[in-house]
Amino acid sequence: MERTVPRPRLYRDAILALLRRNLTHPTVDWIHQELRKREPRVSLATVYRTLRVLVAEGVLCELPFGAGQSRFGLVKEQNHYHFICDSCGHIHDLPGPARAGLETAVAEATGHRVIRHTTEFFGVCKSCLANAASSAEAKKARPRKIAPKGGKRGERYR
Amino acid sequence: MERTVPRPRLYRDAILALLRRNLTHPTVDWIHQELRKREPRVSLATVYRTLRVLVAEGVLCELPFGAGQSRFGLVKEQNHYHFICDSCGHIHDLPGPARAGLETAVAEATGHRVIRHTTEFFGVCKSCLANAASSAEAKKARPRKIAPKGGKRGERYR
DNA sequence: ATATGTGCAAAGCTTTTGCTGCAGT
DNA sequence: ACTGCAGCAAAAGCTTTGCACATAT
């Protein structure tokens, strides 16, 4: 056959490359689709397995936001500040304000042991703002009423 | 039959009462079990439906943390600061530092429109610290290696 | 009588796992 | 020969939904 793909950790680097290029913490499905453009035989199970390994290694982090599929992104620095677009669901990294005293303050106030913290900002991202502006006003009110979770999940956000 | 329950919004208040008493943002399953102790015929579907309505009304908020079932809690004040225990999964409310200038600073830096933000502190809660101390040291290392999400979800955290 | 809420069961989606087979050492 | 990884398909878990019926207005 054409190339008879190499075995060990075959798609590991390809997935990391994708995540290095896409900084919006894509869904598992997006990663799978994108990978398939180059390697049509990749199975979704392999993508999941690879992602789990990378998370266990500390290279990636999983973000539970977006109310649907899990999203994964690189763990760079101590960057745990995100902006999450309510409209398109993309998650952007932010430079962390890095407030050190905050954790100890919480620990002293509550008695819990605080190890780390994250902050998420929600709103409408730059490009969605632009899209909304260009498509005038009266087009159609966006549904977004009850936000289903289990049902037609993957159809929202890309 | 015994009582022939009243119809409209039958369990709405009962669920709210439960959440008013339990401040750790319980899982759907916990709510269901608890409700069943008084109303054995409640179905899980009804619990989900009621919770979705309450979220849509803005009375409750859904928290995507814990990597398993969804968790729900009351929306009180602007309280969007949480402490999440890595060990037991409970989510405790914290009094918010309420830093107003933060959102506008992020908006100016990124170009996104920022509407709200949340902060989560992770660590080990007071009671888990106590339990760990009482069960000496050598008992068994806690597994927690790869953190499965879809498989045996509900078995973790209560 | 109508409209709405509920229970039950089934469907749907995401994520994991078992098994088989192939590839590299 | 052995080990380990990938593909496929099936299973498992959480959440939603269709349908029938009961209940309040």
Coordinates of C-alpha atoms (C1' of nucleotides) in Angstrom, one line a residue:
Chain A
M1 CA 0.0 0.0 0.0
E2 CA 0.9 3.6 -0.2
R3 CA 2.7 4.1 3.0
T4 CA 1.8 1.6 5.7
V5 CA 1.7 4.1 8.5
P6 CA 4.1 3.9 11.4
R7 CA 2.8 2.5 14.6
P8 CA 3.8 3.9 17.9
R9 CA 2.0 7.1 18.9
L10 CA 1.0 7.5 15.3
Y11 CA -1.3 10.5 15.6
R12 CA 0.1 11.9 18.7
D13 CA 2.2 14.6 17.0
A14 CA -0.4 15.3 14.4
I15 CA -3.0 16.1 17.1
L16 CA -0.5 18.2 19.0
A17 CA 0.2 20.1 15.8
L18 CA -3.5 20.7 15.3
L19 CA -3.8 22.1 18.8
R20 CA -0.8 24.2 18.4
R21 CA -2.4 25.8 15.3
N22 CA -5.9 26.1 16.7
L23 CA -6.0 28.1 19.9
T24 CA -9.7 27.9 20.5
H25 CA -9.7 24.5 22.4
P26 CA -11.5 22.5 19.7
T27 CA -13.9 19.7 20.3
V28 CA -13.0 16.0 19.9
D29 CA -15.1 15.9 16.8
W30 CA -13.3 18.8 15.3
I31 CA -10.0 17.2 15.9
H32 CA -11.1 14.0 14.4
Q33 CA -12.5 15.6 11.3
E34 CA -9.4 17.7 10.8
L35 CA -7.1 14.7 11.3
R36 CA -9.1 12.7 8.7
K37 CA -8.3 15.2 6.0
R38 CA -4.8 13.8 6.1
E39 CA -5.3 10.4 7.6
P40 CA -8.7 9.2 6.4
R41 CA -8.6 6.0 8.4
V42 CA -8.2 7.4 11.9
S43 CA -11.0 6.3 14.2
L44 CA -12.7 8.4 16.8
A45 CA -11.7 5.9 19.5
T46 CA -8.0 6.5 18.7
V47 CA -8.5 10.2 19.0
Y48 CA -10.1 9.8 22.4
R49 CA -7.4 7.5 23.5
T50 CA -4.6 9.8 22.4
L51 CA -6.2 12.8 24.0
R52 CA -6.6 11.0 27.3
V53 CA -3.0 10.0 27.3
L54 CA -1.9 13.5 26.6
V55 CA -4.1 14.8 29.4
A56 CA -2.6 12.3 31.7
E57 CA 0.8 13.4 30.7
G58 CA -0.1 17.0 31.5
V59 CA 0.5 18.1 28.0
L60 CA -3.2 18.9 27.4
C61 CA -6.0 20.0 29.5
E62 CA -9.7 19.2 29.2
L63 CA -12.2 22.0 29.5
P64 CA -15.7 21.1 30.6
F65 CA -17.3 24.3 29.2
G66 CA -19.5 24.6 26.2
A67 CA -22.1 22.2 27.4
G68 CA -21.5 19.4 24.9
Q69 CA -18.4 17.7 23.8
S70 CA -15.3 18.0 25.8
R71 CA -12.7 20.5 24.5
F72 CA -9.0 20.1 24.7
G73 CA -6.2 22.6 24.6
L74 CA -2.5 22.8 25.2
V75 CA -1.3 23.5 28.7
K76 CA 1.1 26.3 28.2
E77 CA 2.7 28.1 31.1
Q78 CA 0.2 28.5 33.9
N79 CA -2.4 29.8 31.5
H80 CA -5.7 29.0 33.1
Y81 CA -7.6 32.0 32.1
H82 CA -10.1 31.7 29.3
F83 CA -12.5 33.6 27.3
I84 CA -15.5 31.6 26.2
C85 CA -17.8 32.8 23.4
D86 CA -21.5 32.3 24.2
S87 CA -22.3 32.5 20.5
C88 CA -19.8 30.2 18.8
G89 CA -18.4 28.3 21.8
H90 CA -14.8 28.9 21.0
I91 CA -12.5 29.1 23.9
H92 CA -9.6 31.5 23.7
D93 CA -6.6 31.6 26.1
L94 CA -5.9 34.8 28.0
P95 CA -2.8 36.0 29.5
G96 CA -3.3 35.3 33.2
P97 CA -3.5 38.1 35.6
A98 CA -1.7 35.8 38.0
R99 CA -2.9 36.9 41.4
A100 CA -0.9 35.0 43.8
G101 CA -2.4 36.1 47.1
L102 CA -5.9 35.0 46.0
E103 CA -5.5 31.3 46.7
T104 CA -4.1 31.7 50.2
A105 CA -6.8 34.2 51.0
V106 CA -9.5 31.6 50.0
A107 CA -7.7 28.9 51.9
E108 CA -7.6 30.9 55.1
A109 CA -11.2 31.9 54.8
T110 CA -12.6 28.4 54.1
G111 CA -10.3 25.9 55.6
H112 CA -9.9 24.0 52.3
R113 CA -6.5 23.4 50.8
V114 CA -6.4 25.4 47.5
I115 CA -4.1 24.1 44.9
R116 CA -4.9 26.0 41.7
H117 CA -7.6 28.2 40.2
T118 CA -9.0 29.1 36.9
T119 CA -11.1 32.1 35.7
E120 CA -13.4 32.1 32.7
F121 CA -14.7 35.2 31.0
F122 CA -17.9 34.8 29.1
G123 CA -19.4 37.0 26.4
V124 CA -19.3 37.4 22.6
C125 CA -16.0 37.1 20.8
K126 CA -14.6 39.6 18.4
S127 CA -15.5 37.7 15.2
C128 CA -19.0 36.9 16.3
L129 CA -19.4 40.6 17.1
A130 CA -18.3 41.3 13.5
N131 CA -20.6 38.7 12.0
A132 CA -23.6 40.1 14.0
A133 CA -22.8 43.6 12.8
S134 CA -22.6 42.6 9.1
S135 CA -25.7 40.5 9.1
A136 CA -27.7 43.6 10.0
E137 CA -30.2 43.2 12.7
A138 CA -33.4 41.5 11.5
K139 CA -32.3 38.1 10.3
K140 CA -33.6 35.7 12.9
A141 CA -33.5 35.7 16.6
R142 CA -31.0 33.1 17.8
P143 CA -32.8 30.3 19.6
R144 CA -30.6 29.4 22.6
K145 CA -33.4 29.0 25.0
I146 CA -32.9 25.9 27.2
A147 CA -29.5 24.6 26.0
P148 CA -30.0 20.9 25.5
K149 CA -27.1 18.8 26.7
G150 CA -27.5 15.2 25.8
G151 CA -29.7 15.3 22.8
K152 CA -28.5 17.0 19.7
R153 CA -25.2 18.0 21.2
G154 CA -22.7 17.9 18.5
E155 CA -24.7 20.0 16.1
R156 CA -24.0 23.2 18.0
Y157 CA -20.7 24.9 18.0
R158 CA -19.2 23.9 14.6
Chain B
M1 CA -54.7 6.1 45.7
E2 CA -53.1 7.6 48.7
R3 CA -52.9 11.2 47.7
T4 CA -53.1 11.8 44.0
V5 CA -50.4 14.4 43.8
P6 CA -51.2 17.9 42.6
R7 CA -50.1 18.5 39.1
P8 CA -48.5 21.8 38.0
R9 CA -44.9 22.2 39.0
L10 CA -45.2 19.4 41.4
Y11 CA -41.6 18.9 42.3
R12 CA -40.4 22.3 41.5
D13 CA -40.5 23.6 45.1
A14 CA -39.2 20.3 46.5
I15 CA -36.1 20.5 44.3
L16 CA -35.5 24.1 45.2
A17 CA -35.8 23.2 48.9
L18 CA -33.2 20.5 48.4
L19 CA -30.8 22.9 46.8
R20 CA -31.4 25.5 49.4
R21 CA -30.3 23.0 52.0
N22 CA -27.4 21.4 50.1
L23 CA -24.9 24.0 49.1
T24 CA -22.5 21.7 47.3
H25 CA -24.2 21.8 43.9
P26 CA -25.3 18.2 43.8
T27 CA -25.6 16.0 40.8
V28 CA -28.8 15.2 39.1
D29 CA -28.7 11.8 40.4
W30 CA -28.3 12.9 44.0
I31 CA -31.3 15.2 43.6
H32 CA -33.3 12.4 42.2
Q33 CA -32.4 9.9 44.9
E34 CA -33.1 12.5 47.6
L35 CA -36.5 13.4 46.1
R36 CA -37.5 9.8 45.9
K37 CA -37.2 9.4 49.7
R38 CA -40.4 11.5 49.9
E39 CA -41.9 11.0 46.5
P40 CA -41.0 7.5 45.4
R41 CA -42.6 7.8 42.0
V42 CA -40.6 10.7 40.6
S43 CA -38.9 9.9 37.4
L44 CA -35.4 11.0 36.5
A45 CA -36.8 12.6 33.3
T46 CA -39.0 14.9 35.4
V47 CA -36.0 15.9 37.5
Y48 CA -34.1 16.8 34.3
R49 CA -37.1 18.7 32.9
T50 CA -37.6 20.6 36.0
L51 CA -33.9 21.5 36.3
R52 CA -33.8 22.7 32.7
V53 CA -36.8 25.0 33.3
L54 CA -35.3 26.4 36.5
V55 CA -32.0 27.1 34.6
A56 CA -33.9 28.8 31.8
E57 CA -35.7 30.9 34.4
G58 CA -32.3 31.9 35.9
V59 CA -33.1 30.4 39.3
L60 CA -30.5 27.7 39.0
C61 CA -27.1 27.5 37.3
E62 CA -25.5 24.4 35.8
L63 CA -21.9 23.8 36.5
P64 CA -19.9 21.7 34.0
F65 CA -17.2 20.7 36.5
G66 CA -16.6 17.4 38.0
A67 CA -16.3 15.6 34.6
G68 CA -19.4 13.5 34.9
Q69 CA -22.9 14.3 35.6
S70 CA -24.1 17.9 35.5
R71 CA -24.3 19.7 38.8
F72 CA -26.9 22.3 39.7
G73 CA -27.0 25.1 42.3
L74 CA -29.0 28.1 43.2
V75 CA -28.0 31.4 41.6
K76 CA -27.7 33.6 44.6
E77 CA -26.5 37.2 44.2
Q78 CA -23.7 37.4 41.7
N79 CA -22.0 34.4 43.4
H80 CA -19.9 32.9 40.7
Y81 CA -16.9 31.9 42.7
H82 CA -16.6 28.2 43.6
F83 CA -14.3 25.9 45.4
I84 CA -14.3 22.4 43.9
C85 CA -12.9 19.4 45.8
D86 CA -10.7 17.2 43.7
S87 CA -11.4 14.4 46.1
C88 CA -15.1 14.3 46.7
G89 CA -16.3 16.5 43.8
H90 CA -18.4 18.7 46.0
I91 CA -18.7 22.3 44.8
H92 CA -18.9 25.0 47.5
D93 CA -19.9 28.6 46.9
L94 CA -17.5 31.3 47.8
P95 CA -18.1 34.9 48.6
G96 CA -17.0 36.7 45.4
P97 CA -14.1 39.1 45.5
A98 CA -16.1 41.1 42.9
R99 CA -13.4 42.7 40.9
A100 CA -15.2 45.0 38.6
G101 CA -12.3 46.4 36.6
L102 CA -11.2 42.9 35.5
E103 CA -13.9 42.5 32.8
T104 CA -13.3 45.8 31.1
A105 CA -9.6 45.2 31.2
V106 CA -10.0 41.9 29.4
A107 CA -12.4 43.4 26.9
E108 CA -10.0 46.2 26.0
A109 CA -7.1 43.8 25.7
T110 CA -8.9 41.3 23.4
G111 CA -11.6 43.0 21.6
H112 CA -14.3 40.6 22.8
R113 CA -17.4 41.7 24.6
V114 CA -17.1 40.4 28.2
I115 CA -20.4 39.9 30.0
R116 CA -19.6 37.9 33.1
H117 CA -16.9 35.8 34.6
T118 CA -16.4 33.0 37.0
T119 CA -13.5 31.7 39.1
E120 CA -13.0 28.2 40.3
F121 CA -10.6 27.2 43.0
F122 CA -9.5 23.6 43.1
G123 CA -8.0 21.6 45.9
V124 CA -9.0 19.4 48.8
C125 CA -11.9 20.4 51.0
K126 CA -11.9 20.7 54.7
S127 CA -13.8 17.4 55.4
C128 CA -11.7 15.4 52.9
L129 CA -8.6 16.8 54.6
A130 CA -10.0 15.5 57.9
N131 CA -10.8 12.1 56.5
A132 CA -7.4 11.7 55.0
A133 CA -5.8 12.6 58.3
S134 CA -7.9 10.1 60.3
S135 CA -7.4 7.2 57.9
A136 CA -3.7 7.4 58.6
E137 CA -1.4 7.3 55.6
A138 CA -1.0 3.8 54.2
K139 CA -4.4 2.7 53.2
K140 CA -4.4 2.7 49.4
A141 CA -3.3 5.2 46.9
R142 CA -6.3 6.9 45.3
P143 CA -6.6 5.8 41.7
R144 CA -7.4 9.0 39.8
K145 CA -5.1 8.4 36.8
I146 CA -6.8 9.1 33.6
A147 CA -10.2 10.3 34.7
P148 CA -12.7 8.5 32.4
K149 CA -15.6 10.6 31.3
G150 CA -18.1 8.5 29.4
G151 CA -17.7 5.1 30.9
K152 CA -18.3 4.6 34.5
R153 CA -19.2 8.1 35.2
G154 CA -21.7 8.2 37.9
E155 CA -19.6 5.9 40.1
R156 CA -17.3 8.6 41.1
Y157 CA -18.2 11.4 43.4
R158 CA -21.0 10.0 45.5
Chain C
dA1 C1' -62.8 20.6 27.3
dT2 C1' -58.2 22.2 27.1
dA3 C1' -53.8 22.6 28.3
dT4 C1' -50.0 21.2 30.9
dG5 C1' -47.2 18.1 33.7
dT6 C1' -45.6 13.5 34.6
dG7 C1' -44.0 8.6 34.1
dC8 C1' -42.3 5.2 31.3
dA9 C1' -39.7 3.6 27.8
dA10 C1' -36.9 4.3 24.0
dA11 C1' -33.8 7.1 21.4
dG12 C1' -29.6 9.9 20.9
dC13 C1' -25.1 11.5 21.7
dT14 C1' -20.6 11.2 23.8
dT15 C1' -17.1 8.5 25.6
dT16 C1' -15.0 4.1 26.7
dT17 C1' -13.6 -0.7 26.1
dG18 C1' -12.9 -5.6 24.0
dC19 C1' -11.0 -7.9 20.4
dT20 C1' -8.4 -8.7 16.4
dG21 C1' -4.6 -7.9 13.7
dC22 C1' -0.6 -5.6 12.1
dA23 C1' 3.9 -3.2 12.8
dG24 C1' 8.3 -2.4 14.9
dT25 C1' 12.0 -4.2 18.0
Chain D
dA1 C1' 8.5 -14.2 18.9
dC2 C1' 6.7 -10.1 21.7
dT3 C1' 4.9 -6.0 22.7
dG4 C1' 2.0 -2.4 21.8
dC5 C1' -1.0 0.5 19.1
dA6 C1' -4.9 1.2 15.8
dG7 C1' -9.5 0.1 13.8
dC8 C1' -13.9 -1.6 14.3
dA9 C1' -17.8 -2.4 16.7
dA10 C1' -20.3 -2.9 20.7
dA11 C1' -21.2 -1.3 25.3
dA12 C1' -22.0 2.0 28.9
dG13 C1' -23.5 6.3 30.8
dC14 C1' -25.9 10.7 30.8
dT15 C1' -29.6 13.4 28.9
dT16 C1' -33.5 14.2 26.1
dT17 C1' -38.0 13.1 23.8
dG18 C1' -42.5 10.7 22.2
dC19 C1' -46.5 9.0 23.8
dA20 C1' -50.3 8.2 26.8
dC21 C1' -52.7 9.6 30.7
dA22 C1' -54.0 12.2 34.7
dT23 C1' -55.0 16.6 36.7
dA24 C1' -56.0 21.4 37.4
dT25 C1' -58.3 25.4 35.1

